[in-house]
mmCIF file of C-alpha atoms in Angstrom:
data_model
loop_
_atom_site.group_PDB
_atom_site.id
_atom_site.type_symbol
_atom_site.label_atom_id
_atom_site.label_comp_id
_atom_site.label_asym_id
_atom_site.label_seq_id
_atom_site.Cartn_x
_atom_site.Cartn_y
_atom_site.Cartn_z
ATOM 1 C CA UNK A 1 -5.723 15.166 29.782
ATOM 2 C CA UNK A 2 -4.073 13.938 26.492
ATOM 3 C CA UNK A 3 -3.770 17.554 24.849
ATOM 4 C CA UNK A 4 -2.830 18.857 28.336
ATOM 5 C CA UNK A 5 0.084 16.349 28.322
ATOM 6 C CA UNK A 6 1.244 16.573 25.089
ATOM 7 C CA UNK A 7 0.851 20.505 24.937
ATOM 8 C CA UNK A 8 3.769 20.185 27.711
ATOM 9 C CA UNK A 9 6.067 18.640 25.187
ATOM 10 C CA UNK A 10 8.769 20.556 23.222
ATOM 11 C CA UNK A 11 10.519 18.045 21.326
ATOM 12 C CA UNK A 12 9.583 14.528 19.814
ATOM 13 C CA UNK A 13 9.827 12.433 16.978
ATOM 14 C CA UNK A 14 6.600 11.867 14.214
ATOM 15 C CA UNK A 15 5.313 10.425 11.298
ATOM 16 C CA UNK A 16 3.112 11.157 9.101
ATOM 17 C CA UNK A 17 1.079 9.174 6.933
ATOM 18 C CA UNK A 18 -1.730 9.467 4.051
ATOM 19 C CA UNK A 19 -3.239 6.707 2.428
ATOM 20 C CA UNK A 20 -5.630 6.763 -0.259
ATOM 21 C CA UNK A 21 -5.646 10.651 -0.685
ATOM 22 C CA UNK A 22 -6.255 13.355 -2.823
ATOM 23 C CA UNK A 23 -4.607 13.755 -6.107
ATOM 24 C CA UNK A 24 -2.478 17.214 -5.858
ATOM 25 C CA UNK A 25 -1.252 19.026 -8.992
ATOM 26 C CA UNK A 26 -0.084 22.269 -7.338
ATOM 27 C CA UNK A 27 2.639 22.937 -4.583
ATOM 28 C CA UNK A 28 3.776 20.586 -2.607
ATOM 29 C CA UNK A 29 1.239 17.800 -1.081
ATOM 30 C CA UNK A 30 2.954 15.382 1.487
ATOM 31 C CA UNK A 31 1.741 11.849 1.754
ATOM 32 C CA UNK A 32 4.383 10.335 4.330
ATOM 33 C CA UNK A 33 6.694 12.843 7.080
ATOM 34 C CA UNK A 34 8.988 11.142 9.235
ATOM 35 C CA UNK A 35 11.301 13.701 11.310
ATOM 36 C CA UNK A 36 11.776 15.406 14.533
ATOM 37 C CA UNK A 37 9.906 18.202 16.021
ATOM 38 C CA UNK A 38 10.621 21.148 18.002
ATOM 39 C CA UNK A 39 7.854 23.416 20.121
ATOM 40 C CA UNK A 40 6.631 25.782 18.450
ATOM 41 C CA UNK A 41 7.925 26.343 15.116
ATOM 42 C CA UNK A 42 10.757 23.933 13.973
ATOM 43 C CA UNK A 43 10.475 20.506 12.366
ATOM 44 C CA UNK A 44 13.333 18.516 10.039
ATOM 45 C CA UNK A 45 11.830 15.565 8.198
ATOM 46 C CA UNK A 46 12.486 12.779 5.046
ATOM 47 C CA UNK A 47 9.308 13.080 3.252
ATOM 48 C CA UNK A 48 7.530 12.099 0.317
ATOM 49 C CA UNK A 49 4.203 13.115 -2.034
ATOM 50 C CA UNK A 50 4.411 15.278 -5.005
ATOM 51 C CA UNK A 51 5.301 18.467 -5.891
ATOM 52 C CA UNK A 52 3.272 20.092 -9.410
ATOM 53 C CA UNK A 53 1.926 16.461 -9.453
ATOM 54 C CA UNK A 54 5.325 15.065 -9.972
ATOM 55 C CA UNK A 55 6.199 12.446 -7.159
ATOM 56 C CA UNK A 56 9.003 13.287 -5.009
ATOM 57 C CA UNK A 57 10.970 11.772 -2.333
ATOM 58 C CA UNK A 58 13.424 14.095 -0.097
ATOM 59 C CA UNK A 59 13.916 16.665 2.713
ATOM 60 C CA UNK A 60 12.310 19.053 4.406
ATOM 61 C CA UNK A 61 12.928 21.783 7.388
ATOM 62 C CA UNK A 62 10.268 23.935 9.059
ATOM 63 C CA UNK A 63 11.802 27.312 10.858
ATOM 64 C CA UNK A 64 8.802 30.113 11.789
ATOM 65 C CA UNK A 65 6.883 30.326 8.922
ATOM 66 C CA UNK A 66 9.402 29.286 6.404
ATOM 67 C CA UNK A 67 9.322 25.653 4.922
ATOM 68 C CA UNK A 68 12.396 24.459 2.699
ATOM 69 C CA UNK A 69 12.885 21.322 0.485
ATOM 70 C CA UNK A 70 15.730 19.767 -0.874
ATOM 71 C CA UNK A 71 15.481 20.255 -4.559
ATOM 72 C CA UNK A 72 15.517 15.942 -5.632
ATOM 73 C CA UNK A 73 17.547 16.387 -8.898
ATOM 74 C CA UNK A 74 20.135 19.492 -8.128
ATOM 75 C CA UNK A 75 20.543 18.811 -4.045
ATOM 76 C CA UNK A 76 20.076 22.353 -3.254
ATOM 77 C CA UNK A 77 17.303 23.726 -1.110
ATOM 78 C CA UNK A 78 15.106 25.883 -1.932
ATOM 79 C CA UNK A 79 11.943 28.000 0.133
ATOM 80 C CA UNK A 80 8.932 26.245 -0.889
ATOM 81 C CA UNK A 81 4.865 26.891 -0.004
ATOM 82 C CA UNK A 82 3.967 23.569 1.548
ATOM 83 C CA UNK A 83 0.162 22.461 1.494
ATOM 84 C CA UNK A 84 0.389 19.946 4.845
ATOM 85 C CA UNK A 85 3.283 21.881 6.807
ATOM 86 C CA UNK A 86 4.240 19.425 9.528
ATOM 87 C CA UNK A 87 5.321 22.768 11.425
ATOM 88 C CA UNK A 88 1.572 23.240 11.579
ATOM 89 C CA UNK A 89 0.558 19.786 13.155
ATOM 90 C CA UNK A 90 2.283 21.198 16.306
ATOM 91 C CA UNK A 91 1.329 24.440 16.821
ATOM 92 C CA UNK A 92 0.352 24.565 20.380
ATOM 93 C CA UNK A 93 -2.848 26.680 19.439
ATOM 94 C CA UNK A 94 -3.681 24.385 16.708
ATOM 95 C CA UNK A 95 -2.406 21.266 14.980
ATOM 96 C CA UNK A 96 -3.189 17.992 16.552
ATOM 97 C CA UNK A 97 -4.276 19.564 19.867
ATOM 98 C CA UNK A 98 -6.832 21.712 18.791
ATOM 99 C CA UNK A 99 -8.265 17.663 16.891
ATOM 100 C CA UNK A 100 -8.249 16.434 20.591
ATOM 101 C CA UNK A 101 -9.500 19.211 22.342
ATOM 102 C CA UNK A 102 -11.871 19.538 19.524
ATOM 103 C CA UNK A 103 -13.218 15.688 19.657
ATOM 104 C CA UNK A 104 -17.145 14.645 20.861
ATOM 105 C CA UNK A 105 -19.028 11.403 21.324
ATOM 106 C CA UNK A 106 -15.155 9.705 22.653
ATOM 107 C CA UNK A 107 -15.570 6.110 23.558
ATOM 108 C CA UNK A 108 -13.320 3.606 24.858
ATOM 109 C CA UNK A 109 -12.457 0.769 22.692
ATOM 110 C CA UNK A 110 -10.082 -0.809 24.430
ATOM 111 C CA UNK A 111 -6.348 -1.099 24.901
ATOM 112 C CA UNK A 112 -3.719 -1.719 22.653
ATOM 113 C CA UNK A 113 0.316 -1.446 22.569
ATOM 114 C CA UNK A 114 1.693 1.523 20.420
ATOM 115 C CA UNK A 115 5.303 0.711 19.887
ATOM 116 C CA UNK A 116 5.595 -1.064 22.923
ATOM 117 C CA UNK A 117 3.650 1.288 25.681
ATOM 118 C CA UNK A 118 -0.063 0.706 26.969
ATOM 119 C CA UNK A 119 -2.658 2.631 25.592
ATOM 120 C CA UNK A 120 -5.842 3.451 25.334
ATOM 121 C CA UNK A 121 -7.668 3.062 22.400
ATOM 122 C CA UNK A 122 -10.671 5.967 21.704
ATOM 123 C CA UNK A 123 -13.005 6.794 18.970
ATOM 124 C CA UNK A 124 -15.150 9.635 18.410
ATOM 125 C CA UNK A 125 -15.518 12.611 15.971
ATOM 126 C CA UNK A 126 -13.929 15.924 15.266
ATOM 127 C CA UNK A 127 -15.388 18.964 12.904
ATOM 128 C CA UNK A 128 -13.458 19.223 9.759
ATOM 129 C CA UNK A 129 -12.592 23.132 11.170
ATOM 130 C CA UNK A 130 -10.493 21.361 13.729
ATOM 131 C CA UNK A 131 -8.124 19.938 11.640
ATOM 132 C CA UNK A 132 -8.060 23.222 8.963
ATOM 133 C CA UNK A 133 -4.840 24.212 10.138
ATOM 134 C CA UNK A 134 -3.659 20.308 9.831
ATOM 135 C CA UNK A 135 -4.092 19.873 6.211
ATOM 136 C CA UNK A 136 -5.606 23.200 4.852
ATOM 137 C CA UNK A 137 -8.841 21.864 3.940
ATOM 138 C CA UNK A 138 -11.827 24.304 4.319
ATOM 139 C CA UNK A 139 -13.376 25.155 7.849
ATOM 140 C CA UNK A 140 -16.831 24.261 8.959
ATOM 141 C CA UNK A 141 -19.049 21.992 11.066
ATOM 142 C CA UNK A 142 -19.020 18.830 9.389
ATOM 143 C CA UNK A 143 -18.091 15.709 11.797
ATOM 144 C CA UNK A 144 -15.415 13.001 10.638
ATOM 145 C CA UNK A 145 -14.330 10.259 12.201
ATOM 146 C CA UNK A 146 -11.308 10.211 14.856
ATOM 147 C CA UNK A 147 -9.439 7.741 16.999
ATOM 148 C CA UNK A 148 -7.089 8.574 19.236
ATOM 149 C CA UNK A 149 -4.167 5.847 20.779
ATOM 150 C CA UNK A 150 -3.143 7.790 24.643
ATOM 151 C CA UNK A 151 -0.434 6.495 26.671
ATOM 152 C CA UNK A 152 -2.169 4.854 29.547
ATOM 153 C CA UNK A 153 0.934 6.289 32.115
ATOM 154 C CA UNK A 154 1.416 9.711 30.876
ATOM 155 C CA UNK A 155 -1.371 10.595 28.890
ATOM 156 C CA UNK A 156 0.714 12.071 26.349
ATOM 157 C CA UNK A 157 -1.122 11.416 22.625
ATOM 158 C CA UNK A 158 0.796 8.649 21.122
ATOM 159 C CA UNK A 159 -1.236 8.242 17.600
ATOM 160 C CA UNK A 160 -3.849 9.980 15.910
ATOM 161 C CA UNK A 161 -6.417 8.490 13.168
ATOM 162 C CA UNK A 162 -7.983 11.232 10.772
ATOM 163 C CA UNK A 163 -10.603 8.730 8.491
ATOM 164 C CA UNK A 164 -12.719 9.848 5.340
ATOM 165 C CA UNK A 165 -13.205 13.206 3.632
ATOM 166 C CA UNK A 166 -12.018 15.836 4.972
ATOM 167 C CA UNK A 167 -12.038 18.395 2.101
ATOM 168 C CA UNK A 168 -14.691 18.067 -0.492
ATOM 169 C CA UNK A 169 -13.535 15.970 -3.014
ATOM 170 C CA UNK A 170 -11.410 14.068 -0.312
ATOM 171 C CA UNK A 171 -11.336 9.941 -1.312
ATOM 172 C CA UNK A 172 -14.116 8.490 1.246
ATOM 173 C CA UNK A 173 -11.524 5.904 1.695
ATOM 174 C CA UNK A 174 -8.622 8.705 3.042
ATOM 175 C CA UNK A 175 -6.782 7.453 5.799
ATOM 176 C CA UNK A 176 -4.477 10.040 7.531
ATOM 177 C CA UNK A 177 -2.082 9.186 10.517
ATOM 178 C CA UNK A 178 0.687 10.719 12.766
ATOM 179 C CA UNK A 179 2.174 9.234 15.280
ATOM 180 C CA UNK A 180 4.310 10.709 18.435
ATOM 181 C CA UNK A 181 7.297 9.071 19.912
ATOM 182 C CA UNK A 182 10.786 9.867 21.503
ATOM 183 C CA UNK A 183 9.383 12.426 23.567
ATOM 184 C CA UNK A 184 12.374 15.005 24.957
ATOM 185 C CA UNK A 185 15.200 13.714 22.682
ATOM 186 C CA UNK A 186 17.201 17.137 21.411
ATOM 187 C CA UNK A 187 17.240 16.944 17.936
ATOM 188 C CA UNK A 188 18.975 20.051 16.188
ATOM 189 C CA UNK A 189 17.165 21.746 13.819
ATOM 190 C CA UNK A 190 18.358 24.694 11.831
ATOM 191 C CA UNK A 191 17.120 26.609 8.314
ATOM 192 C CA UNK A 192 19.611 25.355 5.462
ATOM 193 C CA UNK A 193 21.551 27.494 3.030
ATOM 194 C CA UNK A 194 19.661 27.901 -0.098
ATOM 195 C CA UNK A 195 21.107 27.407 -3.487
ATOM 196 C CA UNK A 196 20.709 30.176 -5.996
#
């Protein structure tokens, strides 16, 4: 019921957090994504992580398959390859759906309040070739550990809880999180100029 739901909505807000991650020293790796989102391909967000190892701080936009970042020190934006595309998170086919639809041995822990709305609190597991198109780690079998926050009225997903390695070489102690709010609210979102 939760993917169902939240496969039937086009715009809302996120963020996205990693804690206690990998070290990156190639591309761009995002630790933290906070932005708006819109079915299927577009997504406009302040994030931060590093790019060539370098911690950064700025802005990104998602249109089709193109990502773009706002160069830090000239302002200008440039097309980028992005390693965690929060484009891809969303992707109807994959993304955070194909994590629920995707999760086994789901238990009720209880209920809790997720910025204010009722919601159920599950755990369970998800293979690590679930969340592949999440955070481009290498497909396969392996189970990690998943909880899931649902609103209790809607059954739209209103956080998701990735915890422990996902890639070899993954932290045991990696903590990744999105979170889903302001569900409907037209945000627009268009590819910027880029700087030569």
């Amino acid at each position: 019921r939760a993917a169902t739901a939240t496969q039937a909505e086009k715009r809302f807000h996120f963020v996205f957090d990693e804690e206690n991650g990998p070290k990156s020293t190639k591309g761009v790796h995002l630790v933290f994504a906070e932005g708006d989102v819109a079915v299927p391909d577009r997504v406009k967000a302040d994030v931060s992580g590093t790019f060539q190892g370098l911690p950064i701080r700025t802005e990104l936009v998602g249109v089709g398959s193109r990502t773009y970042l706002k160069n830090p020190l000239t302002g200008k934006w440039q097309e980028v390859d992005v390693g965690t595309n929060p484009v891809s998170f969303f992707d109807p086919a994959k993304g955070v759906l194909a994590v629920i639809k995707a999760a086994s041995q789901l238990e009720l822990v209880g209920s809790e309040e997720v910025d204010g709305v009722d919601a159920y609190h599950l755990r369970g597991k998800t293979t690590v070739g679930s969340i592949t198109p999440l955070l481009g780690n290498p497909p396969g079998t392996r189970l990690v550990d998943l909880e899931l926050w649902v609103d209790k009225a809607t059954s739209r997903l209103l956080r998701l809880r990735l915890s422990g390695e996902v890639a070899e070489g993954d932290p045991a102690a990696a903590v990744r999180t999105i979170e889903l709010s302001r569900f409907g609210v037209v945000v627009p979102i268009v590819a910027p100029q880029t700087g030569n």
